[in-house]
mmCIF file of C-alpha atoms and ligand atoms in Angstrom:
data_model
loop_
_atom_site.group_PDB
_atom_site.id
_atom_site.type_symbol
_atom_site.label_atom_id
_atom_site.label_comp_id
_atom_site.label_asym_id
_atom_site.label_seq_id
_atom_site.Cartn_x
_atom_site.Cartn_y
_atom_site.Cartn_z
ATOM 1 C CA MET A 273 0.000 0.000 0.000
ATOM 2 C CA ILE A 274 2.860 2.419 0.803
ATOM 3 C CA LYS A 275 4.419 1.223 -2.428
ATOM 4 C CA ASP A 276 1.199 2.065 -4.310
ATOM 5 C CA ASN A 277 0.901 5.454 -2.630
ATOM 6 C CA LEU A 278 4.487 6.269 -3.568
ATOM 7 C CA GLY A 279 3.808 5.252 -7.146
ATOM 8 C CA SER A 280 0.759 7.460 -7.327
ATOM 9 C CA VAL A 281 2.538 10.459 -5.735
ATOM 10 C CA ARG A 282 5.416 10.052 -8.177
ATOM 11 C CA LYS A 283 2.992 9.938 -11.067
ATOM 12 C CA GLN A 284 1.208 13.083 -9.891
ATOM 13 C CA ILE A 285 4.555 14.851 -9.599
ATOM 14 C CA ALA A 286 5.517 13.768 -13.117
ATOM 15 C CA ASP A 287 2.147 14.825 -14.563
ATOM 16 C CA THR A 288 2.152 18.199 -12.806
ATOM 17 C CA ALA A 289 5.742 18.877 -13.828
ATOM 18 C CA ALA A 290 4.916 18.024 -17.443
ATOM 19 C CA ALA A 291 1.877 20.316 -17.364
ATOM 20 C CA CYS A 292 4.105 23.184 -16.127
ATOM 21 C CA GLY A 293 6.840 22.479 -18.643
ATOM 22 C CA ARG A 294 9.207 21.408 -15.867
ATOM 23 C CA ASP A 295 11.573 18.431 -15.793
ATOM 24 C CA ALA A 296 10.314 16.065 -13.054
ATOM 25 C CA ASP A 297 13.907 15.107 -12.287
ATOM 26 C CA THR A 298 14.432 18.577 -10.823
ATOM 27 C CA ILE A 299 11.830 17.836 -8.134
ATOM 28 C CA GLN A 300 12.902 15.660 -5.228
ATOM 29 C CA LEU A 301 10.541 13.771 -2.990
ATOM 30 C CA LEU A 302 11.136 13.725 0.758
ATOM 31 C CA ALA A 303 9.012 11.130 2.557
ATOM 32 C CA VAL A 304 7.871 12.566 5.895
ATOM 33 C CA SER A 305 7.779 9.587 8.239
ATOM 34 C CA LYS A 306 6.987 11.298 11.567
ATOM 35 C CA THR A 307 4.742 9.170 13.798
ATOM 36 C CA PHE A 308 5.051 6.169 11.454
ATOM 37 C CA PRO A 309 6.968 3.077 12.587
ATOM 38 C CA ILE A 310 10.175 1.686 11.157
ATOM 39 C CA ASP A 311 8.286 -0.968 9.237
ATOM 40 C CA CYS A 312 6.602 1.760 7.150
ATOM 41 C CA ILE A 313 9.976 3.357 6.402
ATOM 42 C CA LEU A 314 11.306 -0.021 5.285
ATOM 43 C CA GLN A 315 8.364 -0.461 2.934
ATOM 44 C CA ALA A 316 9.142 2.905 1.364
ATOM 45 C CA VAL A 317 12.843 2.019 1.111
ATOM 46 C CA ALA A 318 11.880 -1.208 -0.658
ATOM 47 C CA ALA A 319 9.995 0.963 -3.156
ATOM 48 C CA GLY A 320 13.112 3.026 -3.830
ATOM 49 C CA GLN A 321 12.568 5.978 -1.462
ATOM 50 C CA MET A 322 15.843 6.923 0.247
ATOM 51 C CA CYS A 323 15.230 10.402 1.749
ATOM 52 C CA PHE A 324 13.104 10.783 4.881
ATOM 53 C CA GLY A 325 12.013 13.730 6.989
ATOM 54 C CA GLU A 326 11.371 13.672 10.729
ATOM 55 C CA ASN A 327 10.022 16.315 13.111
ATOM 56 C CA TYR A 328 10.587 14.940 16.605
ATOM 57 C CA VAL A 329 14.156 14.429 17.753
ATOM 58 C CA ASP A 330 13.775 11.496 20.134
ATOM 59 C CA GLU A 331 11.537 9.542 17.785
ATOM 60 C CA ALA A 332 13.898 10.264 14.901
ATOM 61 C CA ILE A 333 17.036 9.135 16.726
ATOM 62 C CA ASP A 334 15.468 5.746 17.466
ATOM 63 C CA LYS A 335 14.667 5.278 13.787
ATOM 64 C CA ILE A 336 18.027 6.549 12.552
ATOM 65 C CA SER A 337 19.865 4.224 14.934
ATOM 66 C CA ALA A 338 17.735 1.228 13.990
ATOM 67 C CA LEU A 339 18.173 1.888 10.280
ATOM 68 C CA ALA A 340 21.872 2.805 10.293
ATOM 69 C CA SER A 341 23.820 1.238 7.394
ATOM 70 C CA ARG A 342 20.825 1.369 5.052
ATOM 71 C CA GLY A 343 22.124 4.474 3.307
ATOM 72 C CA ILE A 344 19.083 6.590 4.153
ATOM 73 C CA GLU A 345 19.386 10.387 3.967
ATOM 74 C CA TRP A 346 17.727 11.969 7.016
ATOM 75 C CA HIS A 347 16.265 15.474 7.081
ATOM 76 C CA PHE A 348 15.223 17.235 10.271
ATOM 77 C CA ILE A 349 12.158 19.368 9.478
ATOM 78 C CA GLY A 350 10.680 20.136 12.912
ATOM 79 C CA ALA A 351 10.901 23.057 15.301
ATOM 80 C CA ILE A 352 14.376 23.169 16.900
ATOM 81 C CA GLN A 353 14.905 23.621 20.619
ATOM 82 C CA SER A 354 18.427 24.722 21.471
ATOM 83 C CA ASN A 355 18.979 21.816 23.856
ATOM 84 C CA LYS A 356 18.482 19.418 20.914
ATOM 85 C CA THR A 357 20.961 20.922 18.472
ATOM 86 C CA ARG A 358 23.820 18.569 19.399
ATOM 87 C CA VAL A 359 21.893 15.412 18.660
ATOM 88 C CA ILE A 360 20.521 16.959 15.476
ATOM 89 C CA ALA A 361 24.023 17.991 14.367
ATOM 90 C CA THR A 362 25.371 14.488 14.972
ATOM 91 C CA HIS A 363 22.534 12.391 13.493
ATOM 92 C CA PHE A 364 21.065 14.201 10.490
ATOM 93 C CA ASP A 365 22.308 14.912 6.970
ATOM 94 C CA TRP A 366 20.037 17.910 6.508
ATOM 95 C CA VAL A 367 18.272 20.418 8.743
ATOM 96 C CA GLN A 368 15.537 22.290 6.903
ATOM 97 C CA SER A 369 14.141 24.233 9.851
ATOM 98 C CA VAL A 370 16.937 26.640 10.785
ATOM 99 C CA ASP A 371 15.195 29.892 11.632
ATOM 100 C CA ARG A 372 17.514 31.921 13.851
ATOM 101 C CA GLU A 373 21.196 32.709 14.318
ATOM 102 C CA LYS A 374 21.468 31.084 17.719
ATOM 103 C CA ILE A 375 20.446 27.713 16.274
ATOM 104 C CA ALA A 376 22.738 28.065 13.248
ATOM 105 C CA LEU A 377 25.665 28.883 15.512
ATOM 106 C CA ARG A 378 25.048 25.879 17.760
ATOM 107 C CA LEU A 379 24.779 23.538 14.781
ATOM 108 C CA GLN A 380 28.019 24.994 13.401
ATOM 109 C CA GLU A 381 29.780 24.392 16.731
ATOM 110 C CA GLN A 382 28.330 20.913 17.234
ATOM 111 C CA ARG A 383 28.641 19.367 13.764
ATOM 112 C CA PRO A 384 31.561 16.942 14.141
ATOM 113 C CA ALA A 385 34.638 18.033 12.165
ATOM 114 C CA GLU A 386 35.041 14.586 10.581
ATOM 115 C CA TYR A 387 31.536 14.690 9.051
ATOM 116 C CA GLU A 388 30.524 16.394 5.832
ATOM 117 C CA PRO A 389 29.116 19.876 6.459
ATOM 118 C CA LEU A 390 25.471 19.790 7.546
ATOM 119 C CA ASN A 391 23.088 20.712 4.721
ATOM 120 C CA VAL A 392 20.856 23.528 5.857
ATOM 121 C CA CYS A 393 17.714 25.281 4.676
ATOM 122 C CA ILE A 394 16.364 28.428 6.239
ATOM 123 C CA GLN A 395 12.736 27.973 7.232
ATOM 124 C CA VAL A 396 10.723 31.019 6.197
ATOM 125 C CA ASN A 397 7.495 31.962 7.964
ATOM 126 C CA VAL A 398 6.173 33.266 4.685
ATOM 127 C CA ASP A 399 2.699 34.219 5.845
ATOM 128 C CA GLU A 400 4.065 35.745 9.064
ATOM 129 C CA GLU A 401 1.854 33.559 11.263
ATOM 130 C CA SER A 402 2.404 34.026 14.996
ATOM 131 C CA THR A 403 1.867 30.295 15.611
ATOM 132 C CA LYS A 404 4.594 29.173 13.209
ATOM 133 C CA SER A 405 8.325 29.016 13.531
ATOM 134 C CA GLY A 406 10.533 30.271 10.739
ATOM 135 C CA ALA A 407 12.444 33.439 9.986
ATOM 136 C CA LEU A 408 10.321 36.333 8.787
ATOM 137 C CA PRO A 409 10.861 37.150 5.108
ATOM 138 C CA ASP A 410 12.878 40.277 5.913
ATOM 139 C CA GLU A 411 15.156 38.333 8.285
ATOM 140 C CA VAL A 412 16.218 35.814 5.641
ATOM 141 C CA ALA A 413 19.036 37.849 4.065
ATOM 142 C CA SER A 414 20.963 38.398 7.296
ATOM 143 C CA LEU A 415 20.504 34.798 8.432
ATOM 144 C CA ALA A 416 21.736 33.540 5.048
ATOM 145 C CA LYS A 417 24.821 35.739 5.341
ATOM 146 C CA MET A 418 25.550 34.400 8.804
ATOM 147 C CA ILE A 419 25.151 30.757 7.704
ATOM 148 C CA ARG A 420 27.389 31.340 4.687
ATOM 149 C CA ALA A 421 30.199 32.198 7.095
ATOM 150 C CA CYS A 422 29.833 28.825 8.892
ATOM 151 C CA ASP A 423 32.224 26.212 7.509
ATOM 152 C CA ARG A 424 30.398 23.265 9.142
ATOM 153 C CA LEU A 425 27.101 24.270 7.488
ATOM 154 C CA LYS A 426 26.221 24.250 3.813
ATOM 155 C CA LEU A 427 23.329 26.519 2.926
ATOM 156 C CA ARG A 428 21.200 24.718 0.330
ATOM 157 C CA GLY A 429 18.087 26.868 0.176
ATOM 158 C CA LEU A 430 14.773 27.749 1.773
ATOM 159 C CA MET A 431 11.929 25.762 3.305
ATOM 160 C CA ALA A 432 8.423 27.040 3.951
ATOM 161 C CA ILE A 433 5.054 25.861 5.222
ATOM 162 C CA PRO A 434 2.442 28.357 4.031
ATOM 163 C CA ARG A 435 -0.769 29.021 5.878
ATOM 164 C CA ALA A 436 -3.077 26.015 5.554
ATOM 165 C CA SER A 437 -5.574 26.944 2.882
ATOM 166 C CA GLY A 438 -7.817 25.008 0.584
ATOM 167 C CA ASN A 439 -7.572 27.880 -1.870
ATOM 168 C CA ALA A 440 -5.192 27.231 -4.748
ATOM 169 C CA ASP A 441 -4.631 30.934 -5.503
ATOM 170 C CA GLU A 442 -3.625 31.632 -1.907
ATOM 171 C CA GLN A 443 -1.291 28.641 -1.906
ATOM 172 C CA LEU A 444 0.297 29.799 -5.140
ATOM 173 C CA ALA A 445 0.739 33.350 -3.824
ATOM 174 C CA SER A 446 2.597 32.133 -0.724
ATOM 175 C CA PHE A 447 4.801 29.749 -2.678
ATOM 176 C CA THR A 448 5.585 32.445 -5.234
ATOM 177 C CA LYS A 449 6.731 34.738 -2.444
ATOM 178 C CA VAL A 450 9.165 32.101 -1.141
ATOM 179 C CA ALA A 451 10.390 31.434 -4.672
ATOM 180 C CA ALA A 452 11.114 35.158 -5.093
ATOM 181 C CA LEU A 453 13.167 35.219 -1.878
ATOM 182 C CA TYR A 454 15.088 32.180 -3.136
ATOM 183 C CA GLU A 455 15.778 33.747 -6.530
ATOM 184 C CA GLY A 456 16.852 36.962 -4.814
ATOM 185 C CA LEU A 457 19.495 35.085 -2.822
ATOM 186 C CA ARG A 458 20.700 33.292 -5.932
ATOM 187 C CA GLN A 459 21.059 36.602 -7.721
ATOM 188 C CA GLU A 460 23.198 37.820 -4.835
ATOM 189 C CA GLY A 461 25.571 34.929 -5.552
ATOM 190 C CA TYR A 462 24.410 32.223 -3.139
ATOM 191 C CA GLU A 463 24.778 28.796 -4.722
ATOM 192 C CA LEU A 464 21.435 27.334 -3.704
ATOM 193 C CA ASP A 465 19.687 24.313 -5.173
ATOM 194 C CA THR A 466 16.815 23.573 -2.800
ATOM 195 C CA LEU A 467 13.438 25.215 -2.606
ATOM 196 C CA SER A 468 11.622 22.933 -0.175
ATOM 197 C CA MET A 469 7.908 23.558 -0.318
ATOM 198 C CA GLY A 470 4.778 21.552 -0.948
ATOM 199 C CA MET A 471 3.089 18.931 1.248
ATOM 200 C CA SER A 472 0.355 16.367 0.570
ATOM 201 C CA ALA A 473 -2.424 18.937 0.296
ATOM 202 C CA ASP A 474 -0.693 21.661 -1.716
ATOM 203 C CA PHE A 475 2.170 20.204 -3.707
ATOM 204 C CA VAL A 476 0.616 20.871 -7.103
ATOM 205 C CA MET A 477 0.768 24.631 -6.525
ATOM 206 C CA ALA A 478 4.264 24.289 -5.054
ATOM 207 C CA ILE A 479 5.483 22.626 -8.254
ATOM 208 C CA LYS A 480 3.921 25.435 -10.281
ATOM 209 C CA ALA A 481 5.803 27.986 -8.191
ATOM 210 C CA GLY A 482 9.151 26.249 -8.737
ATOM 211 C CA SER A 483 9.591 23.897 -5.773
ATOM 212 C CA THR A 484 12.565 21.544 -6.019
ATOM 213 C CA MET A 485 11.676 19.408 -2.987
ATOM 214 C CA LEU A 486 8.275 18.199 -1.871
ATOM 215 C CA ARG A 487 7.799 16.981 1.694
ATOM 216 C CA ILE A 488 5.013 14.420 1.616
ATOM 217 C CA GLY A 489 3.780 12.494 4.661
ATOM 218 C CA SER A 490 0.141 11.415 4.646
ATOM 219 C CA GLY A 491 0.084 11.076 0.858
ATOM 220 C CA ILE A 492 2.625 8.261 1.214
ATOM 221 C CA PHE A 493 2.050 6.726 4.649
ATOM 222 C CA GLY A 494 -1.641 7.435 5.191
ATOM 223 C CA LYS A 495 -3.420 9.511 7.780
ATOM 224 C CA ARG A 496 -1.499 10.251 10.958
ATOM 225 C CA THR A 497 -3.295 9.271 14.145
ATOM 226 C CA ALA A 498 -0.767 10.800 16.544
ATOM 227 C CA SER A 499 0.409 14.464 16.405
HETATM 228 C C1 LIG B 788 4.241 16.837 8.680
HETATM 229 C C2 LIG B 788 5.021 17.701 7.771
HETATM 230 C C3 LIG B 788 4.996 17.513 6.385
HETATM 231 C C4 LIG B 788 4.121 16.480 5.693
HETATM 232 O O1 LIG B 788 2.793 16.820 5.782
HETATM 233 P P1 LIG B 788 1.654 15.957 5.015
HETATM 234 O O2 LIG B 788 0.490 16.856 5.005
HETATM 235 O O3 LIG B 788 1.457 14.723 5.840
HETATM 236 O O4 LIG B 788 2.172 15.653 3.670
HETATM 237 C C5 LIG B 788 5.803 18.320 5.607
HETATM 238 N N1 LIG B 788 6.603 19.269 6.145
HETATM 239 C C6 LIG B 788 6.652 19.481 7.468
HETATM 240 C C7 LIG B 788 7.547 20.540 7.993
HETATM 241 C C8 LIG B 788 5.849 18.722 8.319
HETATM 242 O O5 LIG B 788 5.908 18.969 9.634
#
């Protein structure tokens, strides 16, 4: 069933990309496995999915430890508390939810020197919602500059979770705003390749706006019963 869901998500990505005149190979799929057990991750791996996103540190570390040696790429995509940065810096390949200098600095200090630099995206609170984490749009430039100076971090791009809306025009407007911030940084000379936006309910509009990485959970694993 996870295999079928993955197949259908991949097909929708390919169809949407084709309809927008985009190459589907420029759009990566991150499987968001939060709250789902290891067995579900293994089913996705068997279907060729190798990149997974997790939101909760303790849950993620159990999975990462159990699945070590399988060659999985792990992305942290949840809110970051400063007392968790060390375990994030030592267990993940990517952190997509960096939203303030203090967190970037701790990750820089705690990423082991013998590891590859930690891949980082700045999370942007694009709709400026008080309930959401993320840097405000006008804070992105200074945070990007600070991260660029960190040799243990590699800035890859931006991540955003727009306001939940069933309205396609609103979704597109938010995604377009993030895409403009991303292009602005690239024009300033940042070598970015990751615009992480689009979840199960809104990924079609995200592809239209130029997303290069979709983060899909329920569309692959089914409805979440826990948080
Ligand atoms: C849970 C989550 C997702 C996946 O959401 P779905 O609606 O299940 O696809 C994507 N990104 C982040 C940051 C999440 O927390």
